[in-house]
mmCIF file of C-alpha atoms in Angstrom:
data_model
loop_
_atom_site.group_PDB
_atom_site.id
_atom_site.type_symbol
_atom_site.label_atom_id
_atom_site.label_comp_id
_atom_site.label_asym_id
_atom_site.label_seq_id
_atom_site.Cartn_x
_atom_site.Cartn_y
_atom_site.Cartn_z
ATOM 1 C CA UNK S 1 0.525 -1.989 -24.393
ATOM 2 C CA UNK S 2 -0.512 -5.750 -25.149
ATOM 3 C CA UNK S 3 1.004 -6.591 -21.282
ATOM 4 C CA UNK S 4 -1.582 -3.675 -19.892
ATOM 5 C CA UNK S 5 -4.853 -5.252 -22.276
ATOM 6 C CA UNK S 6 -3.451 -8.884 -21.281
ATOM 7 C CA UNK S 7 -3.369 -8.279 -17.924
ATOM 8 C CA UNK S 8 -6.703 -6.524 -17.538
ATOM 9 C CA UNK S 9 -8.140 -9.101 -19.434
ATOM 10 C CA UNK S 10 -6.578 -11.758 -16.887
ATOM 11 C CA UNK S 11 -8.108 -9.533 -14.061
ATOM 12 C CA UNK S 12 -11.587 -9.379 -15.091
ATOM 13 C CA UNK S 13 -11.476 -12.857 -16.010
ATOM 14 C CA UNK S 14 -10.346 -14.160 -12.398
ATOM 15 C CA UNK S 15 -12.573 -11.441 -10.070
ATOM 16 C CA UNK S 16 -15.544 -12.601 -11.900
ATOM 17 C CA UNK S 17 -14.588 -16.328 -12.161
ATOM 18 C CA UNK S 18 -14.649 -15.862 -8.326
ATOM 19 C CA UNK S 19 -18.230 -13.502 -8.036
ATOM 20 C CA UNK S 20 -19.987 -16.077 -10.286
ATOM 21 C CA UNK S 21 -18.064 -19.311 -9.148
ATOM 22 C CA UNK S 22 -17.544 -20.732 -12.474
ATOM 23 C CA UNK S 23 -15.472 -20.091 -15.683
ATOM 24 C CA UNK S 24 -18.906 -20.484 -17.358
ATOM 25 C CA UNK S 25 -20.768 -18.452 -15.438
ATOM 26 C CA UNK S 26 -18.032 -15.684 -15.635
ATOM 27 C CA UNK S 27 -17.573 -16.786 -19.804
ATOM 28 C CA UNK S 28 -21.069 -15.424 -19.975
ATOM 29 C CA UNK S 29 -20.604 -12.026 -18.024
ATOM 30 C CA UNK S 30 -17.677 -11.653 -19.721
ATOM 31 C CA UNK S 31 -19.242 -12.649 -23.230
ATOM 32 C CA UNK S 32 -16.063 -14.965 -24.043
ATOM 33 C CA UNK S 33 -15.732 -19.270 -24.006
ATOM 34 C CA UNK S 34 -15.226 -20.572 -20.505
ATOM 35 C CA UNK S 35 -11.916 -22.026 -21.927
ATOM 36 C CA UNK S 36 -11.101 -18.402 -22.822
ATOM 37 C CA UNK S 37 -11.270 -17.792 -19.337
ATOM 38 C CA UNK S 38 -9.584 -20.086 -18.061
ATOM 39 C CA UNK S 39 -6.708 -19.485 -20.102
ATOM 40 C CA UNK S 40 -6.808 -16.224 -19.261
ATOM 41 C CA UNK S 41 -6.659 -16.821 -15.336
ATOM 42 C CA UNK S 42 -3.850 -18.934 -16.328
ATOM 43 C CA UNK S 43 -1.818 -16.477 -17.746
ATOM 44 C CA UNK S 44 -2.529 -14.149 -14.876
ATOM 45 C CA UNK S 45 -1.111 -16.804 -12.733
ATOM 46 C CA UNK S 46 1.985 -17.618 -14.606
ATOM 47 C CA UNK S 47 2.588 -13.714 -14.868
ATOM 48 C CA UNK S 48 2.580 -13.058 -11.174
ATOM 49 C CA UNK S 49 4.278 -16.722 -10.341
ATOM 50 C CA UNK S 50 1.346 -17.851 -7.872
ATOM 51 C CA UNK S 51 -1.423 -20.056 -7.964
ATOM 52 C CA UNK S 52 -4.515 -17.642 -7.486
ATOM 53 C CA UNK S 53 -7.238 -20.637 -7.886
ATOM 54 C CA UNK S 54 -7.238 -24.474 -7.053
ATOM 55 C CA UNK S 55 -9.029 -26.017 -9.433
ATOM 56 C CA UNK S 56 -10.767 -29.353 -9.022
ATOM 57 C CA UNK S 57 -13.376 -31.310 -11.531
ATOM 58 C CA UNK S 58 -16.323 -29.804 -9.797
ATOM 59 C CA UNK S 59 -14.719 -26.741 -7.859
ATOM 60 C CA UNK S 60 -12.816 -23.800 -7.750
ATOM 61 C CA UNK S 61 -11.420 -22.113 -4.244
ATOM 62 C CA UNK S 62 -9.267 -19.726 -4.366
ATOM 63 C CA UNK S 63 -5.688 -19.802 -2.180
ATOM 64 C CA UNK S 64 -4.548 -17.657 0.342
ATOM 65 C CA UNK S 65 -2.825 -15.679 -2.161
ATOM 66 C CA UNK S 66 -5.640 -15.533 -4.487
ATOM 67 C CA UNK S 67 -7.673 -14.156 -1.325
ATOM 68 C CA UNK S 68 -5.198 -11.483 -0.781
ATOM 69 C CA UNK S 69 -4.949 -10.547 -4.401
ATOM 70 C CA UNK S 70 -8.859 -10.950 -4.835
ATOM 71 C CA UNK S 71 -9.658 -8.505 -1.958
ATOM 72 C CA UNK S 72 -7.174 -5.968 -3.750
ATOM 73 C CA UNK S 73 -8.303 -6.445 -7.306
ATOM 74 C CA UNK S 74 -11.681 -6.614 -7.588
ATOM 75 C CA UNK S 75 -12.586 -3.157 -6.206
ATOM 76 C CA UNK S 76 -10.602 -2.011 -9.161
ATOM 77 C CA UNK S 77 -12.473 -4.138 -11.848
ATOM 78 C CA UNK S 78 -16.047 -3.114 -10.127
ATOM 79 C CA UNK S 79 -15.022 0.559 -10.433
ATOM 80 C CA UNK S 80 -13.631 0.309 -14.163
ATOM 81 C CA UNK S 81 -17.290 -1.422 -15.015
ATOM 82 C CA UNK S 82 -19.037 1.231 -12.706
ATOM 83 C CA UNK S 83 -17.641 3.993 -15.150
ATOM 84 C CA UNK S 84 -18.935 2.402 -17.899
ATOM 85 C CA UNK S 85 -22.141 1.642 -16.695
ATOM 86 C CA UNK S 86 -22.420 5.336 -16.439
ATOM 87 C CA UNK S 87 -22.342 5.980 -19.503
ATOM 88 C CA UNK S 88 -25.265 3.710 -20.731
ATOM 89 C CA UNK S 89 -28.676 3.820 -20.875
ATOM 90 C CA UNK S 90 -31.292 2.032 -18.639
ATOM 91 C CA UNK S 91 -31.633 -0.550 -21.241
ATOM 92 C CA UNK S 92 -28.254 -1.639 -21.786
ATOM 93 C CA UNK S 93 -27.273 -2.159 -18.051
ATOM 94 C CA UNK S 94 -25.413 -5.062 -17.950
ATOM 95 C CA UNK S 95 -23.512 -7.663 -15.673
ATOM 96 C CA UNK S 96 -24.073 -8.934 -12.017
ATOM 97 C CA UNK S 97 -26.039 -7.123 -8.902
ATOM 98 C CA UNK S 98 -25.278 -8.613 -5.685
ATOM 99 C CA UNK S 99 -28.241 -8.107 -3.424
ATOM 100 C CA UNK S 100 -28.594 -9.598 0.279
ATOM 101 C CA UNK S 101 -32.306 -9.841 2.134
ATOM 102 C CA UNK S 102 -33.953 -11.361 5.122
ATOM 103 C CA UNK S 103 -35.730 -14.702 4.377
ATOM 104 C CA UNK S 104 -39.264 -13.124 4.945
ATOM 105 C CA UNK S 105 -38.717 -10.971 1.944
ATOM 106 C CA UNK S 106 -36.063 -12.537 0.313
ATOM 107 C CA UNK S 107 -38.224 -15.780 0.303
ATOM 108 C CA UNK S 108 -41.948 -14.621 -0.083
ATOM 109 C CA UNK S 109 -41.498 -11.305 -1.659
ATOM 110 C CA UNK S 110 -38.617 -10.584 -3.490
ATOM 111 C CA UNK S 111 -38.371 -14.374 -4.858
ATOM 112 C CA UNK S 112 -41.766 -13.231 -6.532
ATOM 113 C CA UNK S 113 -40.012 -10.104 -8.225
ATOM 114 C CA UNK S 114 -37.487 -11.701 -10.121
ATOM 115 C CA UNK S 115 -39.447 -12.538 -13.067
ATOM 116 C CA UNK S 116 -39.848 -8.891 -13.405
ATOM 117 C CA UNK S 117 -36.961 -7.596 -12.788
ATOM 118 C CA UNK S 118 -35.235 -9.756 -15.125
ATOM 119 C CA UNK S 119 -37.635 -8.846 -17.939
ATOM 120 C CA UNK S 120 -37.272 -5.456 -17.226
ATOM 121 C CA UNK S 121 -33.447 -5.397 -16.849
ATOM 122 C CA UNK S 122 -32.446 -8.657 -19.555
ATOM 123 C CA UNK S 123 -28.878 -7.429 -19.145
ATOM 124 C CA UNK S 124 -28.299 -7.704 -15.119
ATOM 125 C CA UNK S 125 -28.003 -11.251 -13.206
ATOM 126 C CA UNK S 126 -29.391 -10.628 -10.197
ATOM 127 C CA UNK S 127 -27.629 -12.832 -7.199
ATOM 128 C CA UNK S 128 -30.171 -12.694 -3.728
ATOM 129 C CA UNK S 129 -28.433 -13.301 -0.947
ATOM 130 C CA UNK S 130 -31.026 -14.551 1.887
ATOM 131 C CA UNK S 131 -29.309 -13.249 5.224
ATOM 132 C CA UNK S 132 -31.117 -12.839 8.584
ATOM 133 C CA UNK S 133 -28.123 -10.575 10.012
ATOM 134 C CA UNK S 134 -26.812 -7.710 8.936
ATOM 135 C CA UNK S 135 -24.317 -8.269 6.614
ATOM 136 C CA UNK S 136 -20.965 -6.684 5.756
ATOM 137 C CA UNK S 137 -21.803 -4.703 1.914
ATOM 138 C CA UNK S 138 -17.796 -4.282 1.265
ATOM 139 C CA UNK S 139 -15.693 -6.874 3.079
ATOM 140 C CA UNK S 140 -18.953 -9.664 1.202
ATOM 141 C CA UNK S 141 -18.956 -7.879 -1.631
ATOM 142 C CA UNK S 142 -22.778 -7.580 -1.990
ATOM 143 C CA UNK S 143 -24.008 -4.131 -3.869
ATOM 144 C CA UNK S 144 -27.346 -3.899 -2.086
ATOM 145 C CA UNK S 145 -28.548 -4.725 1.164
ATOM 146 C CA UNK S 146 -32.052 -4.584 2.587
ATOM 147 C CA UNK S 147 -32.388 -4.136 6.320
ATOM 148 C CA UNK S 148 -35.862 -3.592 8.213
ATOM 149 C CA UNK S 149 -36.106 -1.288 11.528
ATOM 150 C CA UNK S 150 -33.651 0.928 12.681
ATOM 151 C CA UNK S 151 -30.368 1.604 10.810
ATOM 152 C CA UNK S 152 -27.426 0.999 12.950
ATOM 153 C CA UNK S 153 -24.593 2.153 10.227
ATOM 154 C CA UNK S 154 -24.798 5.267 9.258
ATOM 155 C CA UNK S 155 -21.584 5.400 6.955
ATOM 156 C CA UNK S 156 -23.982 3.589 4.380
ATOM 157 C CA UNK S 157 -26.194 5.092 2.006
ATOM 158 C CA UNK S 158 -29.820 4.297 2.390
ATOM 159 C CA UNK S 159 -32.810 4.489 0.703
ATOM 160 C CA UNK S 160 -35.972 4.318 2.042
ATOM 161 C CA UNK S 161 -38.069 1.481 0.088
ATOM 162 C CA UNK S 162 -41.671 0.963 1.924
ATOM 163 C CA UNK S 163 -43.115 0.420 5.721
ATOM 164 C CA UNK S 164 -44.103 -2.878 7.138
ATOM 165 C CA UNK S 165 -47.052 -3.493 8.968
ATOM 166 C CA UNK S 166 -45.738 -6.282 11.591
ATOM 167 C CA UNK S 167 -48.950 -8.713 12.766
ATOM 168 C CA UNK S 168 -49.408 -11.551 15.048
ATOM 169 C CA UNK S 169 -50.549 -14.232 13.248
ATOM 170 C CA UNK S 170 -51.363 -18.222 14.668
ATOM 171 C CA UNK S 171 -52.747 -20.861 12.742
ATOM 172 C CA UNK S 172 -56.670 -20.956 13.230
ATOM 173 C CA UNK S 173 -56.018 -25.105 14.178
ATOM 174 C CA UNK S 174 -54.145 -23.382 16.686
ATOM 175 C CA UNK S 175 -57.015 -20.794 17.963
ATOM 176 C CA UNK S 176 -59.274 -23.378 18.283
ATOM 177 C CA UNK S 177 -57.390 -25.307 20.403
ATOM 178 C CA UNK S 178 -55.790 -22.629 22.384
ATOM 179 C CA UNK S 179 -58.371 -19.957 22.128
ATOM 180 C CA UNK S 180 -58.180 -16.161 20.880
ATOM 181 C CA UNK S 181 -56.737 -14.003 22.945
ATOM 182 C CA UNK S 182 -58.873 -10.881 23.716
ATOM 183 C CA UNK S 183 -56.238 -9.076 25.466
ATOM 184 C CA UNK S 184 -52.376 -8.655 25.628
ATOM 185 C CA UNK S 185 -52.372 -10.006 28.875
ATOM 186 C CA UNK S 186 -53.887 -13.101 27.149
ATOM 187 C CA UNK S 187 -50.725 -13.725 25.562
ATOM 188 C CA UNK S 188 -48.888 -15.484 28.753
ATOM 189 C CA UNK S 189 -51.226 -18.318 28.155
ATOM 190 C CA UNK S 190 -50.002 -18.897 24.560
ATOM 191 C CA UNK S 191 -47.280 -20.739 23.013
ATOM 192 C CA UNK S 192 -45.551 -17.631 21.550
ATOM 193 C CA UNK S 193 -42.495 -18.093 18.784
ATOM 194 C CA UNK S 194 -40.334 -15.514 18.502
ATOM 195 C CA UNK S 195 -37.349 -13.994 16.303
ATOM 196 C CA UNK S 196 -34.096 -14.036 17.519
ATOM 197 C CA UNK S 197 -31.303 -10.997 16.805
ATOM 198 C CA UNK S 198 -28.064 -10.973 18.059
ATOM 199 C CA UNK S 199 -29.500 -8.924 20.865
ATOM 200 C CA UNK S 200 -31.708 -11.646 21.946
ATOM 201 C CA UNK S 201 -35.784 -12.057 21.499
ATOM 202 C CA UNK S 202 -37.673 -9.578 19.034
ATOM 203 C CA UNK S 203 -39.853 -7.775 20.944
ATOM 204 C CA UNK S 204 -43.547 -6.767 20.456
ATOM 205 C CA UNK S 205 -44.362 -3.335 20.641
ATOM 206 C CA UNK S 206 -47.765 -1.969 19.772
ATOM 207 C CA UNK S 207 -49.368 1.582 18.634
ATOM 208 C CA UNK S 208 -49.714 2.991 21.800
ATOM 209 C CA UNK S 209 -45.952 2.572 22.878
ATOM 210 C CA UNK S 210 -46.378 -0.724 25.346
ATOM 211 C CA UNK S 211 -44.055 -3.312 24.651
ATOM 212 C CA UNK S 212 -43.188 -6.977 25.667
ATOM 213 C CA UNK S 213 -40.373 -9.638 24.880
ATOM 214 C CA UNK S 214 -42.717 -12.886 24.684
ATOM 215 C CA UNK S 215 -42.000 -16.425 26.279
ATOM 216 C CA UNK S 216 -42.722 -19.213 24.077
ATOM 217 C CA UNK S 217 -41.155 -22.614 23.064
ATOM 218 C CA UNK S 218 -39.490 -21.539 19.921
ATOM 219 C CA UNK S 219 -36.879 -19.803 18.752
ATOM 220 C CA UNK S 220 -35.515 -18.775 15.452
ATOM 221 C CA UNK S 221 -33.453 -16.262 13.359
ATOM 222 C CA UNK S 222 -35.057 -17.194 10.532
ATOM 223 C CA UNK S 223 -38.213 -15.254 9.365
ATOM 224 C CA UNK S 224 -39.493 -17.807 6.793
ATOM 225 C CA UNK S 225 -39.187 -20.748 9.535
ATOM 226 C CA UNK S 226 -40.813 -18.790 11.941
ATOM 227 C CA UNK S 227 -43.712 -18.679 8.921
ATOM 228 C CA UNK S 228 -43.704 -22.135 8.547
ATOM 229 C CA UNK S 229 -43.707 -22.565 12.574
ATOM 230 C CA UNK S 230 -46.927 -20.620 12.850
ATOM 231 C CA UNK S 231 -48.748 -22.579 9.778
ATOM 232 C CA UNK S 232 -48.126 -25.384 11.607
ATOM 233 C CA UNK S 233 -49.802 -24.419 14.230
ATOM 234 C CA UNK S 234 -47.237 -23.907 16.845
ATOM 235 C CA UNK S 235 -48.079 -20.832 18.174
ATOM 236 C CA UNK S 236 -48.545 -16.749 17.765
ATOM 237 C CA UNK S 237 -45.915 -15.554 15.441
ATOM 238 C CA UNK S 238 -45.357 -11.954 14.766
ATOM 239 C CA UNK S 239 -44.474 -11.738 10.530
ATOM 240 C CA UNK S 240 -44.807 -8.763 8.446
ATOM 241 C CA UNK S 241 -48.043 -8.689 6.719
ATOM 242 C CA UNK S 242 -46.737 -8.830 3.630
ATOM 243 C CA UNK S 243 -44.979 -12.020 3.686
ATOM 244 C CA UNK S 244 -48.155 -13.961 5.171
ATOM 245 C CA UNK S 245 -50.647 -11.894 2.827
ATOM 246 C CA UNK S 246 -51.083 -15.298 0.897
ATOM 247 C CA UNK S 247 -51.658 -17.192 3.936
ATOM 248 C CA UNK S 248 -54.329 -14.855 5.754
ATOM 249 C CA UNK S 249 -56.440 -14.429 2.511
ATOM 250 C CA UNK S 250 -56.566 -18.447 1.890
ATOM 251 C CA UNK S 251 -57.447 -18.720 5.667
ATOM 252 C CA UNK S 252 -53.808 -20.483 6.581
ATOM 253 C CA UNK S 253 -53.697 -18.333 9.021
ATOM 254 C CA UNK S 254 -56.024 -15.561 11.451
ATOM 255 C CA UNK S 255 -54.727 -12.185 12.635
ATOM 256 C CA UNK S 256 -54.136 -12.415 16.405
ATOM 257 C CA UNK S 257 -55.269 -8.619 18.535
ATOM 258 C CA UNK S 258 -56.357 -6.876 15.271
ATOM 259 C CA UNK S 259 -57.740 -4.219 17.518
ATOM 260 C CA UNK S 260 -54.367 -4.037 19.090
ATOM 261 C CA UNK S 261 -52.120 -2.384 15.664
ATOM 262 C CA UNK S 262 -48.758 -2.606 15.850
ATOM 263 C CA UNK S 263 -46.239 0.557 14.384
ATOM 264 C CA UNK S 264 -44.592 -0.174 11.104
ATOM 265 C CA UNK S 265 -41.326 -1.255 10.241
ATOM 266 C CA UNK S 266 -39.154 1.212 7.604
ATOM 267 C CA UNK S 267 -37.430 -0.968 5.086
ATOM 268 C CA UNK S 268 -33.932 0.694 3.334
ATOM 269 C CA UNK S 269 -31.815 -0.371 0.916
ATOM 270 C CA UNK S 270 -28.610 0.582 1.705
ATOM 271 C CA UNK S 271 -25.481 0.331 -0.096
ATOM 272 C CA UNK S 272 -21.897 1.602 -0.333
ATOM 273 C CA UNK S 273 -21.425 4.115 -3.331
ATOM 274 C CA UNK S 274 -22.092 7.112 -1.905
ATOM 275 C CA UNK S 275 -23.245 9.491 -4.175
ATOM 276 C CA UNK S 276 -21.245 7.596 -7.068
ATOM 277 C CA UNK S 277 -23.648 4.481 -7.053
ATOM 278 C CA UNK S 278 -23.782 2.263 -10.294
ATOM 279 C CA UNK S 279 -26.391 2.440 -12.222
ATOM 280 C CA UNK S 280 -27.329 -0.864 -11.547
ATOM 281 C CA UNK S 281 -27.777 -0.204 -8.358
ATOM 282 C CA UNK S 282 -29.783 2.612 -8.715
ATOM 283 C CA UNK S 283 -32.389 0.652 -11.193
ATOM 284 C CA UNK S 284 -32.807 -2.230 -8.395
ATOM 285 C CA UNK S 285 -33.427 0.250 -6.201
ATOM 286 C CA UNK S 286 -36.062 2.154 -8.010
ATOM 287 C CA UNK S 287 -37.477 -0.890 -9.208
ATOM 288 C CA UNK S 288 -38.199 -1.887 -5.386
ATOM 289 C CA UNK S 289 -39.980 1.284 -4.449
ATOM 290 C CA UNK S 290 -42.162 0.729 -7.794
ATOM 291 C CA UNK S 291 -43.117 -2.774 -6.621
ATOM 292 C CA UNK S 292 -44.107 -1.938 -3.017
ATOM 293 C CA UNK S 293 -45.899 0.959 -4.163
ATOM 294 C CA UNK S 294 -47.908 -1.150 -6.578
ATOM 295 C CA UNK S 295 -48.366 -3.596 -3.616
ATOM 296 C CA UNK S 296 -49.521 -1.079 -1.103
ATOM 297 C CA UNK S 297 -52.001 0.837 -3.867
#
């Protein structure tokens, strides 16, 4: 019996040494000394008769056997704490939430959250990923992922969080050197910047089902460059209004065709639980469709 509680201890101790990326980071999930830890991770070496981690003075990697093991092991810890986490309340939720987000909300919205969240939920470390692709929830190991527009895996749970109203926006130095386009049409004779997927240029589709894939002199996959891009004046940007809502009410920036609306965006939060999802999970979700309901009241 004290090999089984040694070992688990040893388990727990190494998957979240290697979530968190510390053994103080992990001491403090864990509620135990980093050199507790450690030790621990030690013993769970010397046990199995590899080296799972190389330690240096300022990092830890793991090896190629601590990768294997890793990817084995730490579905097994995750489920153990997801069983307990079922049993608790709201307010004792505990340990670490892996989210992952594009940088327009990740950056401008979600970045604004935290404060909340964490007040709300003192118990959970939240860990935001910023990732302008669509990331892999298991093989990563992230809990939540936020994706905006269609849903192209449908093995994944989602929940639906809000709707985005997409804009064109341009800096009004911009305008008034360029001019305000009246028309669509107008928008061949502008410098337009544009998002990039792995599918190539973002396009622009408005209410009334006409579309086009601008030309422009810059690209980028990020959302929160292509912000900054557009407050710089480089050209017409198309952001979700809710990441430049700061920017058009301090006059940073001027809505480009605001007779021309554009159809919104569905946001999800999608995940890989199933119908068993943590309860952590399902309190960062709720608390998202809270705060975007607040926002759009």
């Amino acid at each position: 019996m004290t090999a089984i509680v040694d070992t688990s201890a040893g388990l727990a101790a190494f998957v979240r040494t290697i979530e968190t990326g510390s053994f103080s980071d992990a001491a403090r999930l864990l509620g135990a000394s980093p050199s507790a830890v450690s030790k621990s991770v030690a013993r769970l070496e010397a046990r199995l008769g590899v080296r799972l981690i190389q330690r240096s003075t300022r990092t830890l990697a793991l090896t190629a056997e601590g990768a294997l093991y890793f990817e084995r092991v730490a579905p097994l810890i995750q489920a153990l704490a997801d069983a307990e986490q079922a049993l608790r309340t709201p307010d004792d939720v505990s340990g670490l939430l892996r989210v992952a987000a594009p940088s327009d909300l990740g950056r401008t919205v979600f970045a604004g959250w935290a404060e909340r969240f964490a007040r709300a939920h003192p118990r959970l470390k939240l860990e935001l990923g910023i990732a302008d692709r669509q990331v892999d929830l298991i093989r990563e190991g992230y809990d939540v992922a936020i994706r905006v527009g269609a849903l192209l895996d449908n093995r994944l749970t989602a929940r639906r969080l809000t709707t985005l109203q997409p804009v064109l926006v341009a800096a009004p130095a911009y305008l008034a050197r360029r001019g305000q386009p009246a028309e669509r049409a107008d928008l061949a004779e502008h410098a337009c910047l544009r998002y990039l997927t792995p599918a190539g240029p973002f396009p622009w589709t408005w209410a009334d089902g006409s579309s086009l894939v601008p030309d422009g002199p810059f690209d980028t996959n990020d959302g929160v460059v292509l912000r900054q891009a557009a407050l710089a004046g480089a050209g017409i940007a198309q952001l979700a209004r809710i990441a430049v809502a700061d920017d058009l009410a301090a006059g940073r920036l001027d809505i480009v065709l605001p007779h021309l609306p554009m159809p919104g965006l569905e946001v999800h939060a999608l995940h890989a639980y199933g119908r068993q999802a943590p309860q952590r999970v399902r309190l960062f979700i709720a608390f998202l469709q809270q705060q975007f309901a607040a926002d759009h009241a």
